[in-house]
CSV table of C-alpha atoms in Angstrom, one decimal:
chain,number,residue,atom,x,y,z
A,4,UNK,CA,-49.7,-14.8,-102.3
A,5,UNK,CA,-50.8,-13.4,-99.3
A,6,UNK,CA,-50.0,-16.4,-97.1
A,7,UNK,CA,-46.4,-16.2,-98.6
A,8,UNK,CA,-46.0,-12.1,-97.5
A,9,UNK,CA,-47.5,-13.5,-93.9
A,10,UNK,CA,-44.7,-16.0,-93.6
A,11,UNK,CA,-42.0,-13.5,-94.7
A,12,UNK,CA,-43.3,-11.5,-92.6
A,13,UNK,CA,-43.6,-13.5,-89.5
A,14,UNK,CA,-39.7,-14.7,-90.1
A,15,UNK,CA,-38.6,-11.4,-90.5
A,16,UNK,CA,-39.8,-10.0,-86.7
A,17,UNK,CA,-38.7,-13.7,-85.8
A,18,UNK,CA,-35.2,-13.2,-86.4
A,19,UNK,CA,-35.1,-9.3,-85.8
A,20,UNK,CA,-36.1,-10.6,-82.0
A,21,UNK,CA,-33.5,-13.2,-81.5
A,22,UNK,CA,-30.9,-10.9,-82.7
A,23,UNK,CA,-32.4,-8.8,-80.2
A,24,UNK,CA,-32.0,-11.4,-77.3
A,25,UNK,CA,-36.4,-11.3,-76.9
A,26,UNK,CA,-36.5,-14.8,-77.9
A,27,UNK,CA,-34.0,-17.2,-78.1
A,28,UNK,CA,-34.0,-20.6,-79.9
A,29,UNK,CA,-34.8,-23.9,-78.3
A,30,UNK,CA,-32.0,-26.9,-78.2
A,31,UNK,CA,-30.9,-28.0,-81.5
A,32,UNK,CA,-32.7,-30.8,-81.7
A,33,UNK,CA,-36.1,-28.9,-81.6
A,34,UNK,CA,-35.4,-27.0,-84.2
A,35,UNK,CA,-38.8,-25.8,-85.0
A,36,UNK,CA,-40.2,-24.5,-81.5
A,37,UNK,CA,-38.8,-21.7,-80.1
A,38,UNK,CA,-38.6,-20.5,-76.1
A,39,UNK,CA,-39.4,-16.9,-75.2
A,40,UNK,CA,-37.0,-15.4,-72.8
A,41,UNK,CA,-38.5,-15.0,-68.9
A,42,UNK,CA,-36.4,-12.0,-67.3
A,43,UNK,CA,-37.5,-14.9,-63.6
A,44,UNK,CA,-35.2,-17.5,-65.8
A,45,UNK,CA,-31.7,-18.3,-65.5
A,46,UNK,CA,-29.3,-21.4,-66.6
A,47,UNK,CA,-28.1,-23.6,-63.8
A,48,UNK,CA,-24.6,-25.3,-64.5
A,49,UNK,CA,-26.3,-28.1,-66.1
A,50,UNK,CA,-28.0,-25.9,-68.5
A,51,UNK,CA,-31.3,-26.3,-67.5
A,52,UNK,CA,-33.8,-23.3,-66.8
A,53,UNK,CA,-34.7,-22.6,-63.5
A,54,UNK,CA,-37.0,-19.6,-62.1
A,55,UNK,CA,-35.1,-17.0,-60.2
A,56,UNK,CA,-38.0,-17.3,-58.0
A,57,UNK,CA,-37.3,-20.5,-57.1
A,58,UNK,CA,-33.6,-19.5,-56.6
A,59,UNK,CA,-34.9,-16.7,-54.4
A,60,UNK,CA,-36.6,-19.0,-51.9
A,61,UNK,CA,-36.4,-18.4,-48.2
A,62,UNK,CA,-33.0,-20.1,-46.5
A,63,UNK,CA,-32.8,-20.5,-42.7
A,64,UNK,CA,-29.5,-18.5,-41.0
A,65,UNK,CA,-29.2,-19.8,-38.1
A,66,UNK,CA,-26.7,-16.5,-36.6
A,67,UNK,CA,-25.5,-16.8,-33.2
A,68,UNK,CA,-26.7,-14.2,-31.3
A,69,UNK,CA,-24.3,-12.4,-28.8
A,70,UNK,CA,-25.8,-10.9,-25.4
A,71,UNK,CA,-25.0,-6.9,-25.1
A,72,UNK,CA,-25.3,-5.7,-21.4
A,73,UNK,CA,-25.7,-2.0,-21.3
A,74,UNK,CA,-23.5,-0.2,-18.7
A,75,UNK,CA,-25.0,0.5,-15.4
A,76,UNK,CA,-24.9,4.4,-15.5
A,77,UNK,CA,-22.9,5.5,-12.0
A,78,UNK,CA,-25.3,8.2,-10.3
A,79,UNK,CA,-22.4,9.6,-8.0
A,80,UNK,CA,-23.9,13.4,-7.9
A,81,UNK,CA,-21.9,14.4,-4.3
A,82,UNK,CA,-18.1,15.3,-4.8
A,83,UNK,CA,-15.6,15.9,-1.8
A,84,UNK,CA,-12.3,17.2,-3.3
A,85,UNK,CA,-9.2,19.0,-1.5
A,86,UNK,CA,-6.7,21.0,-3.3
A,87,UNK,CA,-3.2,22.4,-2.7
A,88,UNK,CA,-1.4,25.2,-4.3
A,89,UNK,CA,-0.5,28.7,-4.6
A,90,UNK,CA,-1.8,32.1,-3.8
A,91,UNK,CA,-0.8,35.0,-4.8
A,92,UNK,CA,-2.0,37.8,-2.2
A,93,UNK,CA,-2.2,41.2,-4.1
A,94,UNK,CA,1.0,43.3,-2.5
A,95,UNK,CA,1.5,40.7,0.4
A,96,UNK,CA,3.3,37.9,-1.6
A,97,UNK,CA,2.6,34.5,-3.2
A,98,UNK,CA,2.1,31.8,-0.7
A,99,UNK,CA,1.3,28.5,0.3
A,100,UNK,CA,-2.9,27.6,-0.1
A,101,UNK,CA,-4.7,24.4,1.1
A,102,UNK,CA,-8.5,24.5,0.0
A,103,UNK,CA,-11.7,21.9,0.2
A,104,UNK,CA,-15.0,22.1,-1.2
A,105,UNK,CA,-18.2,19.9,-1.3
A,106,UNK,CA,-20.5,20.0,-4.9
A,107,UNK,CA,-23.5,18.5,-5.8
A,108,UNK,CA,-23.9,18.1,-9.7
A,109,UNK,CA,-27.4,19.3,-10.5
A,110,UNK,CA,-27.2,18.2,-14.3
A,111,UNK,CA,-25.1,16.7,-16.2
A,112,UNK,CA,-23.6,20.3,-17.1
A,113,UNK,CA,-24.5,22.0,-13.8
A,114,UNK,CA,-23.1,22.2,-10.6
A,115,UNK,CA,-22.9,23.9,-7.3
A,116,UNK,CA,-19.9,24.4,-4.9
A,117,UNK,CA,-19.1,25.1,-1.3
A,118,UNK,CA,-16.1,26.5,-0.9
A,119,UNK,CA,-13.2,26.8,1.8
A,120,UNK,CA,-9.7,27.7,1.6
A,121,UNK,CA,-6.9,29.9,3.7
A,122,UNK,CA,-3.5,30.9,2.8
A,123,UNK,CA,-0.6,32.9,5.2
A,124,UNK,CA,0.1,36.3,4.1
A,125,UNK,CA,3.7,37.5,3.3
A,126,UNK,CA,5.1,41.2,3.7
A,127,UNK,CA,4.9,43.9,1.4
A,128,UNK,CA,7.4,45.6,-0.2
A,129,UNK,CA,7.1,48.5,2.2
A,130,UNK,CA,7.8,46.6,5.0
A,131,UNK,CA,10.8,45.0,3.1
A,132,UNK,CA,12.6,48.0,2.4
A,133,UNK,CA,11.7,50.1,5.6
A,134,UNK,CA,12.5,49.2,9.2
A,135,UNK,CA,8.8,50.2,10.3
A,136,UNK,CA,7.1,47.8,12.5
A,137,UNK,CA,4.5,45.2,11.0
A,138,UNK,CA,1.1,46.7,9.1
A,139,UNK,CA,-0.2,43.1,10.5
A,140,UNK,CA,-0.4,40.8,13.7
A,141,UNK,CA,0.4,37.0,12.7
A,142,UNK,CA,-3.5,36.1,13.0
A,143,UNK,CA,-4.3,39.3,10.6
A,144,UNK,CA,-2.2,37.8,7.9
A,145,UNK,CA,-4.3,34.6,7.9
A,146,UNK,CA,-6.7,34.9,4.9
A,147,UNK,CA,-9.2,32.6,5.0
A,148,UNK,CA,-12.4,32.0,2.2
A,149,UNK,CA,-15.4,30.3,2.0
A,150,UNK,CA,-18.4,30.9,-0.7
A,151,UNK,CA,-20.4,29.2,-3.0
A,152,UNK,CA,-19.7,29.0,-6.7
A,153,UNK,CA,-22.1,27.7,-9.6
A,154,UNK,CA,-19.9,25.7,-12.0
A,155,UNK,CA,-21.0,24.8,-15.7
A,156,UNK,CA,-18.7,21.8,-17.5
A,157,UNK,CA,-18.3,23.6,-20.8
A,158,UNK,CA,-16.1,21.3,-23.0
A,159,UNK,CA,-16.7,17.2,-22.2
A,160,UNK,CA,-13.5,15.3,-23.9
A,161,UNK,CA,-10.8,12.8,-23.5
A,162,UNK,CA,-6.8,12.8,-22.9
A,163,UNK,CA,-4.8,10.3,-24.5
A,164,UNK,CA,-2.3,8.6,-23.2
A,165,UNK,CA,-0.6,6.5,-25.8
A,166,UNK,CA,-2.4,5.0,-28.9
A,167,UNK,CA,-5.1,2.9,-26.9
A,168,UNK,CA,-5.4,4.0,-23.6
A,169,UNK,CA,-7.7,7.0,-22.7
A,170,UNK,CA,-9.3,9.3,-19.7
A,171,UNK,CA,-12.4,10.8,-19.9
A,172,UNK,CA,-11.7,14.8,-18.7
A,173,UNK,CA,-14.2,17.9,-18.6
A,174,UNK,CA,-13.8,21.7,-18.7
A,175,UNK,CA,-15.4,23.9,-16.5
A,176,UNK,CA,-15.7,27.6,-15.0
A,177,UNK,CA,-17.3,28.8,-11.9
A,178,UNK,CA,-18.6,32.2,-11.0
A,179,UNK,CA,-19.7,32.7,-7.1
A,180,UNK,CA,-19.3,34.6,-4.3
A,181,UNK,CA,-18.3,34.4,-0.9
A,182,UNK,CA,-16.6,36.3,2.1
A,183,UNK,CA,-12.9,36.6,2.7
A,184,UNK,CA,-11.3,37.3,6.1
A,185,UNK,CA,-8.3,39.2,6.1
A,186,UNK,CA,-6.7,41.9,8.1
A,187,UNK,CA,-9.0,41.6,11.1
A,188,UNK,CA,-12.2,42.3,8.6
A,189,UNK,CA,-14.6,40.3,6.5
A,190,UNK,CA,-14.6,41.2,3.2
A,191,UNK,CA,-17.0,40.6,0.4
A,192,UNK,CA,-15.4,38.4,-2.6
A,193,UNK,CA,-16.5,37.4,-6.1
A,194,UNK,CA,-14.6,34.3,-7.3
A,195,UNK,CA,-14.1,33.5,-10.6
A,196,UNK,CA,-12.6,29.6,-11.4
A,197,UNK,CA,-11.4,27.6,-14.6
A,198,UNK,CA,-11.5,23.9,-13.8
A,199,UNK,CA,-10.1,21.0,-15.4
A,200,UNK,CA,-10.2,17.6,-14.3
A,201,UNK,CA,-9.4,14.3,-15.3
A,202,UNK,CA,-11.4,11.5,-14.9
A,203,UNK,CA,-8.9,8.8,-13.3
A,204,UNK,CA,-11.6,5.9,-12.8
A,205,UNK,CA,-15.4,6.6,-12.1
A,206,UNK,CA,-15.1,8.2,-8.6
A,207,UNK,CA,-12.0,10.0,-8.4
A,208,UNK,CA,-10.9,12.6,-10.3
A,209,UNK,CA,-7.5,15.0,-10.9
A,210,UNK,CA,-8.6,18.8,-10.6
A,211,UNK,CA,-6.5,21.7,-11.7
A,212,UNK,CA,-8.0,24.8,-11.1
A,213,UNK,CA,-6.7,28.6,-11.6
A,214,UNK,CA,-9.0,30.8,-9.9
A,215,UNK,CA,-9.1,34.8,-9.2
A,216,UNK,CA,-10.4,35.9,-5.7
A,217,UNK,CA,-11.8,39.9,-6.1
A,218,UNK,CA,-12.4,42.5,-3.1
A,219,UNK,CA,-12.1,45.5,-2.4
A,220,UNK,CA,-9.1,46.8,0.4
A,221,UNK,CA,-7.7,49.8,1.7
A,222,UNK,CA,-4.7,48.1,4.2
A,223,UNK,CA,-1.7,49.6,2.3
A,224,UNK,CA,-3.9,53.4,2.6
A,225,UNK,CA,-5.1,53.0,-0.6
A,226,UNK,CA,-8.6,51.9,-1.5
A,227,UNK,CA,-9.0,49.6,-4.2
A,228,UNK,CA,-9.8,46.6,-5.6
A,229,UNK,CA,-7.5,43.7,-5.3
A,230,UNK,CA,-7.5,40.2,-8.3
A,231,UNK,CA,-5.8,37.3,-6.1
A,232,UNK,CA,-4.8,34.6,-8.2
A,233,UNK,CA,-4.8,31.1,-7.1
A,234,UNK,CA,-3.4,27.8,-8.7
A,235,UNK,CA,-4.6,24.8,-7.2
A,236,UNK,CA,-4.1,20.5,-7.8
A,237,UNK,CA,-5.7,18.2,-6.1
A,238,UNK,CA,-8.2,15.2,-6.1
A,239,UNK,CA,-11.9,14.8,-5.5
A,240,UNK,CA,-14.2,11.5,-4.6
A,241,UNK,CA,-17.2,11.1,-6.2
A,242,UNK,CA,-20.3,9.5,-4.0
């Protein structure tokens, strides 16, 4: 009796774990043994059992390889530029201006700047409208700058042009100092610049620069401080 619980017992959890999927029955023509399952043990299309470890073993790639050269980084820190434009002389006109300058970038964010530019003075309005003779000789209205500026390149980007062609291009501002001379006397000058430029190959850039020259002058009778303002274009080499 207690053989025949046993075997109803044992075909019971026999059947409750292959409708489980635990074990699963052997072919049908061994109908008495039965396989249990290996979670390493998978069908091939034959329908024979192989080991996933087997299926796992190590294949050769043979991947081709491509040769990456990393670009040579230019180390150009010297810049020669010229500029042309327009000044605009505080109660003397806007005029013709025709600057250079010579920079050496410190970092890649930092750079200082030497400074040179002159411009031909126009007549004021007092002048215009009464027939007195001129406030200046022709060598007095020559103005003529040069100072040094320390320039930071604030916003690093690119300018499109068209869908797949692009220029590299940085944003910068100066702040310096320098000495203006104007009216047969040297005055003291704080210069403040935003500069843009445009990266047209690896040495040469496009500048465009809008820049306010500040000093103090008395020449109409009035003491006071003047704001030039200057637009400038122009190219600089990089060596």
């Amino acid at each position: 009796m207690e053989i025949r619980f046993q075997r109803i017992l044992l075909a019971t959890s026999l059947s409750l774990l292959i409708s489980i999927g635990i074990i699963t029955p052997a072919k049908a023509d061994q109908s008495v043994d039965f396989v249990l399952f290996n979670e390493d043990a998978t069908n091939d299309a034959s329908g024979n059992n192989t080991s996933l470890n087997e299926s796992n073993a190590d294949v050769d790639v043979d991947v081709d390889r491509r040769t990456v050269l990393e670009d040579i980084l230019d180390n150009e820190n010297f810049e020669l530029g010229i500029q042309f434009g327009l000044m605009s002389i505080e109660d003397f006109e806007t005029n013709g201006w025709v600057s250079a300058h010579f920079a050496y970038h410190i970092t890649e964010f930092f750079y200082a700047k030497a400074r040179y530019g002159q411009s031909d003075a126009g007549q004021t309005s007092f002048e215009k409208l009464v027939n007195v003779p001129p406030l200046l000789t022709d060598e007095q209205r020559k103005l003529r700058y040069y100072g040094l500026n320390i320039g930071y390149n604030l916003m690093p980007g690119e300018v499109f042009l068209g869908r797949d062609f692009a220029l590299n291009s940085v944003f910068s501002i100066e702040l310096g100092g320098g000495t203006t001379e104007f009216a047969g006397d040297e005055k003291f000058t704080v210069n403040l610049t935003a500069n843009y430029r445009i990266f047209l190959t690896d040495w040469l850039t496009w500048d465009i620069a809008m820049s306010d020259y500040i000093f103090d002058t008395s020449i109409t009778g009035e003491h006071k401080t003047s704001h030039n303002l200057n637009f400038t274009t122009g190219f600089a080499f990089y060596f």
